CSV table of C-alpha atoms in Angstrom, one decimal:
chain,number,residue,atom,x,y,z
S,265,UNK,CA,-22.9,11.2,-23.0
S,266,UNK,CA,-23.3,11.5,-19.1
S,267,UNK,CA,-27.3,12.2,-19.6
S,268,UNK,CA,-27.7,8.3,-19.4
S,269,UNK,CA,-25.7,8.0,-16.2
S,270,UNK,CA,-27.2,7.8,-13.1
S,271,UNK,CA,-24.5,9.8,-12.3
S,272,UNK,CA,-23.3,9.8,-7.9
S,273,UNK,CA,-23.1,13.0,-6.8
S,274,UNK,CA,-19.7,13.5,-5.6
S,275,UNK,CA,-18.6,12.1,-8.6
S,276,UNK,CA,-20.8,14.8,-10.5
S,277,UNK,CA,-19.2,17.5,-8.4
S,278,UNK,CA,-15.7,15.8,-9.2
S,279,UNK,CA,-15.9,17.0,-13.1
S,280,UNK,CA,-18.3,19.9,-12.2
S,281,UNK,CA,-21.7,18.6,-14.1
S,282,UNK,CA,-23.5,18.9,-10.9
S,283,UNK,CA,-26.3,21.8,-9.8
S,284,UNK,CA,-25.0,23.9,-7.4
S,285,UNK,CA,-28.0,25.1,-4.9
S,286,UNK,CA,-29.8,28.5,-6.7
S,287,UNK,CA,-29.1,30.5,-3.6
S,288,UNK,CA,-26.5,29.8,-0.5
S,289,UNK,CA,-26.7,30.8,2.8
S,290,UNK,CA,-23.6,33.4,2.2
S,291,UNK,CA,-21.1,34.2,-0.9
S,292,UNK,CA,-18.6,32.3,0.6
S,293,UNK,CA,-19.8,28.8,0.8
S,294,UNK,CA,-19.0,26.6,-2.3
S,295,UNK,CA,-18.4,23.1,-2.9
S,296,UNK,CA,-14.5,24.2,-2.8
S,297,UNK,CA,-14.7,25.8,0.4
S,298,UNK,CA,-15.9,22.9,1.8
S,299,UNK,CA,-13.5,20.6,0.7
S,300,UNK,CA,-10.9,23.0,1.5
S,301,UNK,CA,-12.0,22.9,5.2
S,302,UNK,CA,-12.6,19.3,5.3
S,303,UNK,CA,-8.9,18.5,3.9
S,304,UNK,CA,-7.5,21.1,6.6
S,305,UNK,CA,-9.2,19.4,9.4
S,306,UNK,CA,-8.2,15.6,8.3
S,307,UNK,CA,-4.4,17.2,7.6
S,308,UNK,CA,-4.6,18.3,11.3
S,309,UNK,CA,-6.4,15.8,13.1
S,310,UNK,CA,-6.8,12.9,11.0
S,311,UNK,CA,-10.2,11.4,9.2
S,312,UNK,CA,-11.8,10.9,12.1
S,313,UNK,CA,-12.0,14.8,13.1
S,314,UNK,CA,-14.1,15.4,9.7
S,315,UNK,CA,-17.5,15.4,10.1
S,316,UNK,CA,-20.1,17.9,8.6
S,317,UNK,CA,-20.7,19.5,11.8
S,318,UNK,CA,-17.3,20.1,12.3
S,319,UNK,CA,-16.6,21.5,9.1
S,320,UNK,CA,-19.4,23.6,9.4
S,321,UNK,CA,-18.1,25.0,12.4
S,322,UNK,CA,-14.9,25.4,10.6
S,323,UNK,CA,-16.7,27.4,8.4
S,324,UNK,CA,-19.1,29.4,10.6
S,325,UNK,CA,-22.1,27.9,9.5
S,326,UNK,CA,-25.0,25.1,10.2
S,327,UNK,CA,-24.8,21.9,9.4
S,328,UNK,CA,-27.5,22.0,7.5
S,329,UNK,CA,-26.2,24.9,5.5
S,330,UNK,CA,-23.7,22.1,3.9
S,331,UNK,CA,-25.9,20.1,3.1
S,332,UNK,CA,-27.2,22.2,-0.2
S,333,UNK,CA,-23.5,21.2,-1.5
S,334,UNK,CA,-22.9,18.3,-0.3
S,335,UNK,CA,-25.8,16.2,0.5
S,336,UNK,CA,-23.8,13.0,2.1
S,337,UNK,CA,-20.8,12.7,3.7
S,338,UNK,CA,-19.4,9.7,1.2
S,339,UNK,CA,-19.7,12.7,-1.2
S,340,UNK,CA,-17.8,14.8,0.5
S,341,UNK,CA,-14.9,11.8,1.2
S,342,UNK,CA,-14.9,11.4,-2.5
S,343,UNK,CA,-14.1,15.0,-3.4
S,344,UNK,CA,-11.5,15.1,-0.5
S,345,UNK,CA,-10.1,11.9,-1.9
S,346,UNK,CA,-10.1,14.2,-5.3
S,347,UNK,CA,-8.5,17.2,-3.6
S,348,UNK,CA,-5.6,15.6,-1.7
S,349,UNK,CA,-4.7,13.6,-4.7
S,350,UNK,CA,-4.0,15.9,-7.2
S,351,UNK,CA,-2.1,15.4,-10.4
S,352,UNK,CA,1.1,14.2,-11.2
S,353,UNK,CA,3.8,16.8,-11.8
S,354,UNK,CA,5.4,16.8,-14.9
S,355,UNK,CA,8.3,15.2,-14.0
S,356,UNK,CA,7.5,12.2,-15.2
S,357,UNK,CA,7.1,13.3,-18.4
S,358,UNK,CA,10.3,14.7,-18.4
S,359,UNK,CA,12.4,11.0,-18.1
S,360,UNK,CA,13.0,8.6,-21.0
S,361,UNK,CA,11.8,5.5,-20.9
S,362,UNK,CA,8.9,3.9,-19.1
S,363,UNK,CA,10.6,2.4,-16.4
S,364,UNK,CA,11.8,5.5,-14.9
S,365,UNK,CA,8.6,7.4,-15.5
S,366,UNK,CA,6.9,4.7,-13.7
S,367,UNK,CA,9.8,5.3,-10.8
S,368,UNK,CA,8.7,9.0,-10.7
S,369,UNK,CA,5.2,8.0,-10.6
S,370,UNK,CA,5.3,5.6,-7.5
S,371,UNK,CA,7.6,7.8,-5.7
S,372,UNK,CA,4.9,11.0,-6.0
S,373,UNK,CA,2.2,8.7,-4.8
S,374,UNK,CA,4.3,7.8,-1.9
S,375,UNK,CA,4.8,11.5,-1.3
S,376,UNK,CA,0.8,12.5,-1.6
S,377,UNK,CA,0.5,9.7,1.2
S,378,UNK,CA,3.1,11.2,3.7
S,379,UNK,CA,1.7,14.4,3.2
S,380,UNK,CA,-2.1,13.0,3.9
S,381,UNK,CA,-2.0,10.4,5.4
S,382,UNK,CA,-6.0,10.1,6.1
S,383,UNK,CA,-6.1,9.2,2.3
S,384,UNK,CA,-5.4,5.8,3.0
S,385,UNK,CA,-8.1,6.0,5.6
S,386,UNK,CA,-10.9,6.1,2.5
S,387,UNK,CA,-12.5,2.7,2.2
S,388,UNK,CA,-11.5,1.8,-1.7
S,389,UNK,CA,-15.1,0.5,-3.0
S,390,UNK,CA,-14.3,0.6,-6.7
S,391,UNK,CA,-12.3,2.6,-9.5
S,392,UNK,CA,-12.8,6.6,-8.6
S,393,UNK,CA,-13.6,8.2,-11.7
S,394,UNK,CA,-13.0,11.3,-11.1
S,395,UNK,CA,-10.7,13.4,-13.2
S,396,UNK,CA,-7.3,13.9,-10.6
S,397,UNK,CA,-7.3,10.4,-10.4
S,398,UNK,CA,-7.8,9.5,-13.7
S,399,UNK,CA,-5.0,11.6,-14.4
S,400,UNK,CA,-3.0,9.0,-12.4
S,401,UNK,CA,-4.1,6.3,-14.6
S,402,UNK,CA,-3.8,8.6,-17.8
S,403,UNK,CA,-0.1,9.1,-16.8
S,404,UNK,CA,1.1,5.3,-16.4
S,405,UNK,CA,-0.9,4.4,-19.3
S,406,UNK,CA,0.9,6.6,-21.5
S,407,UNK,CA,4.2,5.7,-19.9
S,408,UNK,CA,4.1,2.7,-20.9
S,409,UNK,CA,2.8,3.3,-24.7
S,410,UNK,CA,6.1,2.5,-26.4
S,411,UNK,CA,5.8,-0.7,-25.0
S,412,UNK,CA,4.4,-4.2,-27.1
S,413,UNK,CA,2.1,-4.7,-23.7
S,414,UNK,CA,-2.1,-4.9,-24.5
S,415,UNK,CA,-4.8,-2.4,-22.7
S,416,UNK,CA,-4.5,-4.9,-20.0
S,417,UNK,CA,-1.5,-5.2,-19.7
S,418,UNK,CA,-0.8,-1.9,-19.2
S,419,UNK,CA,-3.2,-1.4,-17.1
S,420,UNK,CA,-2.1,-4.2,-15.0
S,421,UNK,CA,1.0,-2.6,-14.6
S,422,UNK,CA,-0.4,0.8,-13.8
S,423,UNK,CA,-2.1,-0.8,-11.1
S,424,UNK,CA,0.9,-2.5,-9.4
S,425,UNK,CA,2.9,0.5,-9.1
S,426,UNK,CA,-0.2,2.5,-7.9
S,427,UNK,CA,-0.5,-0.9,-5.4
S,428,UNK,CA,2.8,-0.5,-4.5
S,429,UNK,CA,2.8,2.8,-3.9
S,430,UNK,CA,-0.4,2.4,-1.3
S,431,UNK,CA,1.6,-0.3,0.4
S,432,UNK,CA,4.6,1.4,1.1
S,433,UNK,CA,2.3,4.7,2.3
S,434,UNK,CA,0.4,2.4,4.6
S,435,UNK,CA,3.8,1.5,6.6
S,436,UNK,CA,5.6,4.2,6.0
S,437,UNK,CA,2.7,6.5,7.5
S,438,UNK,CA,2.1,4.1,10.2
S,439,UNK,CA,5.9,4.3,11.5
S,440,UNK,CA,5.5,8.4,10.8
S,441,UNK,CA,2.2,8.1,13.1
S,442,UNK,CA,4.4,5.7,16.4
S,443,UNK,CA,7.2,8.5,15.9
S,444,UNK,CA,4.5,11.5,16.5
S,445,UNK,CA,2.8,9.3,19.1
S,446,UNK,CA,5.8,7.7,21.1
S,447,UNK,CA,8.6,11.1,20.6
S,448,UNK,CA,11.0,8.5,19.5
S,449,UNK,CA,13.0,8.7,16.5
S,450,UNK,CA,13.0,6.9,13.5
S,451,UNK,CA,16.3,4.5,14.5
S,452,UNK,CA,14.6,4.1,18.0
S,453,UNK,CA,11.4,2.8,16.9
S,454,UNK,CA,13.9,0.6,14.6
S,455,UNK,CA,16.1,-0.6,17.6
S,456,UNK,CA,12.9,-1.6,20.2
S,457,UNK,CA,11.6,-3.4,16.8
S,458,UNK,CA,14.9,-5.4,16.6
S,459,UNK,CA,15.0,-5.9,20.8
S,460,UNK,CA,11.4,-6.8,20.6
S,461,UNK,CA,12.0,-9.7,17.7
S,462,UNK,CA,15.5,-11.1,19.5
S,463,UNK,CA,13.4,-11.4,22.5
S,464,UNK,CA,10.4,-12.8,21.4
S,465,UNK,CA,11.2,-15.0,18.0
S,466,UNK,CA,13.2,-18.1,19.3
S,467,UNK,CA,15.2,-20.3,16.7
S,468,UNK,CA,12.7,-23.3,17.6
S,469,UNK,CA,9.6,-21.7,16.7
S,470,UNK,CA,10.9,-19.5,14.0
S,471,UNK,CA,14.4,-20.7,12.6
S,472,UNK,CA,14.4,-18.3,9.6
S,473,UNK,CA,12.9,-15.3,10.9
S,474,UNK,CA,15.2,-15.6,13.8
S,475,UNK,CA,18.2,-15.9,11.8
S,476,UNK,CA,17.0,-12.8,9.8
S,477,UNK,CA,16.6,-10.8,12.9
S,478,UNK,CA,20.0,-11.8,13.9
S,479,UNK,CA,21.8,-10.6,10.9
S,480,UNK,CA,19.9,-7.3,11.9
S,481,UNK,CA,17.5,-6.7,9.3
S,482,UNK,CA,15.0,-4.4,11.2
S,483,UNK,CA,17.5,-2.2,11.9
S,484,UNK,CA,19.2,-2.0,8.5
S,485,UNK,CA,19.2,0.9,6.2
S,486,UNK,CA,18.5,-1.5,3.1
S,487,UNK,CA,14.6,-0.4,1.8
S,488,UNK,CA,12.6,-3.3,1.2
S,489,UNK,CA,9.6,-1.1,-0.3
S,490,UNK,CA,12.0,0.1,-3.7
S,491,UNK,CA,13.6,-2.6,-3.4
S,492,UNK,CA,10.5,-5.1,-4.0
S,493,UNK,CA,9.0,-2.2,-6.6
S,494,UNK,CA,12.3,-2.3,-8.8
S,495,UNK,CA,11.9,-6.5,-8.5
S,496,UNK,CA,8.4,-5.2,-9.9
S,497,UNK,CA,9.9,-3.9,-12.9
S,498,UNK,CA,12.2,-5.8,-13.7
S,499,UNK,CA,9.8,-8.8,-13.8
S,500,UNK,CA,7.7,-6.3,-16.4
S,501,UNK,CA,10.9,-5.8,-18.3
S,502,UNK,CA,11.8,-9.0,-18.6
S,503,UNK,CA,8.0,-9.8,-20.0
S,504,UNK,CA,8.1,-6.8,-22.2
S,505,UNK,CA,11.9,-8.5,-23.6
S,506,UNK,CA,9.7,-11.7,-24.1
S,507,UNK,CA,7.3,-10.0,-26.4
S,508,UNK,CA,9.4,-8.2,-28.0
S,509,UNK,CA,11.6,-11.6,-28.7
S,510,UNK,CA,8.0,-13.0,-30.1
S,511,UNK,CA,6.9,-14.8,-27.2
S,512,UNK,CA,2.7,-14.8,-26.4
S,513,UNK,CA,1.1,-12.8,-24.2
S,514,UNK,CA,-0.1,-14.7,-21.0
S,515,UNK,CA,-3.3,-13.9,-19.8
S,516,UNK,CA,-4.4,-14.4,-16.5
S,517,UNK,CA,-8.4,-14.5,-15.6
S,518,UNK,CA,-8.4,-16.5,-12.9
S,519,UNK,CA,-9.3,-14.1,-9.3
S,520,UNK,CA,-9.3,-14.7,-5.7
S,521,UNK,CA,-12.7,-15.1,-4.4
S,522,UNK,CA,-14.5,-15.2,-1.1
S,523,UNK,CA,-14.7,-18.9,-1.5
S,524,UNK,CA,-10.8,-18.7,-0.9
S,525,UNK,CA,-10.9,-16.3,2.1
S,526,UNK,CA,-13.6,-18.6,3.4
S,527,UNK,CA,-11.7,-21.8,2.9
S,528,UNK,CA,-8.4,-20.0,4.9
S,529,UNK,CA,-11.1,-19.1,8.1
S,530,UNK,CA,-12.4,-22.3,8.3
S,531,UNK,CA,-12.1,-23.3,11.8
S,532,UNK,CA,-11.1,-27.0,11.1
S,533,UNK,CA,-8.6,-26.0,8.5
S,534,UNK,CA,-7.1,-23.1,10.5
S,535,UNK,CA,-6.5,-26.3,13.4
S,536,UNK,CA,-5.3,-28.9,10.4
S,537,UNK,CA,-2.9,-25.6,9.1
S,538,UNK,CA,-1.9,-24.8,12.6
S,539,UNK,CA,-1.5,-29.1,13.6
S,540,UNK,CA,0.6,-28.6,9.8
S,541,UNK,CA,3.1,-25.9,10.9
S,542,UNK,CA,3.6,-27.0,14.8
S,543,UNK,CA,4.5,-30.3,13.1
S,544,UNK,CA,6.9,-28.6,10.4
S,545,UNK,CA,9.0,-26.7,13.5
S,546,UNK,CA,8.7,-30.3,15.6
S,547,UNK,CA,10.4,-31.8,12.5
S,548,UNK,CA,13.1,-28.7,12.6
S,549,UNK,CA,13.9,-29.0,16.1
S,550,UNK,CA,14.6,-32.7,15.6
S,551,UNK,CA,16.8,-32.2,12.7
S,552,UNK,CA,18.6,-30.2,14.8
S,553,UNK,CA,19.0,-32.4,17.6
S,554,UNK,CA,20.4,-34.9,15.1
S,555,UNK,CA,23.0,-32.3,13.8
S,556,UNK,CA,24.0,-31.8,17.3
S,557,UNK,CA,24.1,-35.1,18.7
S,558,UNK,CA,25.5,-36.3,15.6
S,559,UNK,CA,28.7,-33.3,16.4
S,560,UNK,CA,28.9,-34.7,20.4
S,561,UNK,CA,29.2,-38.1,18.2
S,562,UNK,CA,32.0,-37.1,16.2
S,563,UNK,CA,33.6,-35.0,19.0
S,564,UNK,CA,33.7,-38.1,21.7
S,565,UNK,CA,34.9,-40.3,18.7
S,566,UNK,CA,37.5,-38.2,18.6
S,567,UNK,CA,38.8,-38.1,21.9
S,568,UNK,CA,38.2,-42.0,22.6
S,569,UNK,CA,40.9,-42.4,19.6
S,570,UNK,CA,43.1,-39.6,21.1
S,571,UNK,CA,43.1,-41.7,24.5
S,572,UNK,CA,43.2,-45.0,22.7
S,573,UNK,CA,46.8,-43.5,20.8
S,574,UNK,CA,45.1,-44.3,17.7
């Protein structure tokens, strides 16, 4: 079946159709042992510390020796993509109901990104179809196979929480990353992010992301990433109730283009949405005048009539 496909390399290594080289330079130099080495060097020092020369220090060998393994480096991000992904656990399988194997799901994801963070340093240029992540898929396809939803559908849904999931690695790596950097702890970072917003976000310019600060959100415990996941669901529940009720299936094939990303950096409509937004706080600041003249108003009305006996 693969014998049409013009199959890429590190994605024939992946499911292990590929030709290994007839003779190495030593026994101990495999595709695996290469990976191996290139995971334990990105685990230490990141994405950037993996190159093949490194690794093939790593290894004891020349640079060129890799090369009969893996000929390009893309191939060799690919199978460490492969390698630090892994497969799901089983403990998915061992909930009822497809919401809370999806919940298992996303929060595994989230863990494979703590624990590698340099996978969300891989450029995503399409679908890997390789067989740990297609596992992934496999796994919140079959979650959800109880449920009225279409191939699509599920898909779609497979995708969001595997979205999700990548989202709240991104940030949640990132504030993992100041920590190591910085020394501080996680409730310090949190305090010099609430001090930095109270001093910089004035109630003119920003009226509700003031307010927010005020009621001190960037300290809080509260966790906007499940949070705004479980909103996820429940908005795929409540569709899923729909069908189930008899209600269509919407479809959606509309996408977001470049035209769209073009239209937004557009120099004259970046000035027109700027001009837009400048006017919209203008218009706040004014409204707020009004209330507080409108208070003075009220206030000296009422003491002219105390004076006046009235």
């Amino acid at each position: 079946m693969t014998d049409d496909l013009d199959l890429p390399r590190g994605v024939a290594l992946a499911w292990g159709i590929a030709a290994n080289p007839q003779r190495g330079p030593k026994r101990e130099m495999s595709v695996e042992r290469i990976v191996e080495a290139a995971v334990e060097l990105a685990d230490a020092d990141g994405l950037g510390a993996v190159s093949m020369a490194a690794v093939a220090k790593k290894l004891g060998f020349t640079p060129m020796s890799l090369y009969r393994y893996v000929t390009a480096k893309d191939d060799l991000l690919l199978l460490m993509l492969e390698e630090g992904t892994g497969v799901p656990t089983h403990a998915w399988r061992e909930t009822d109901g497809w919401r809370a194997k999806l919940a298992v799901l996303y929060r595994e994801q989230v863990g494979l990104y703590l624990r590698h963070p340099w996978l969300l340093a891989i450029p995503v240029t399409g679908s890997p179809v390789t067989p740990n992540s297609s596992e992934w898929m496999e796994a919140g396809l079959t979650a959800l196979d109880d449920t009225p939803l279409t191939p699509e559908e599920k898909l779609a849904v497979t995708l969001a929480m595997t979205g999700q999931a990548r989202w709240t690695g991104i940030v949640l790596t990132g504030y993992a990353e100041e920590s190591r950097r910085s020394g501080r702890s996680d409730d310090e970072i949190a305090a010099r992010e609430q001090a930095l917003y109270e001093a910089l976000i004035t109630p003119e310019a920003f009226p509700r992301l003031r307010a927010a600060a005020e009621t001190g959100v960037f300290r809080s415990r509260f966790n906007p990433f499940t949070f705004g996941f479980e909103r996820t669901l429940d908005g795929v529940e409540s569709y899923i109730a729909g069908l189930e009720r008899g209600e269509p299936h919407q479809r959606t094939d509309e996408w977001i283009t470049l035209d769209d990303a073009e239209v937004a950096d557009d120099k004259r409509y970046r000035q027109a949405a700027k001009a837009a937004a400048e006017a919209e706080k203008a218009v706040l600041q004014a409204e707020k005048a009004l209330r507080q003249a409108r208070k003075l108003q009220a206030q000296a009305l009422k003491e002219a009539r105390a004076r006046a006996g009235i």
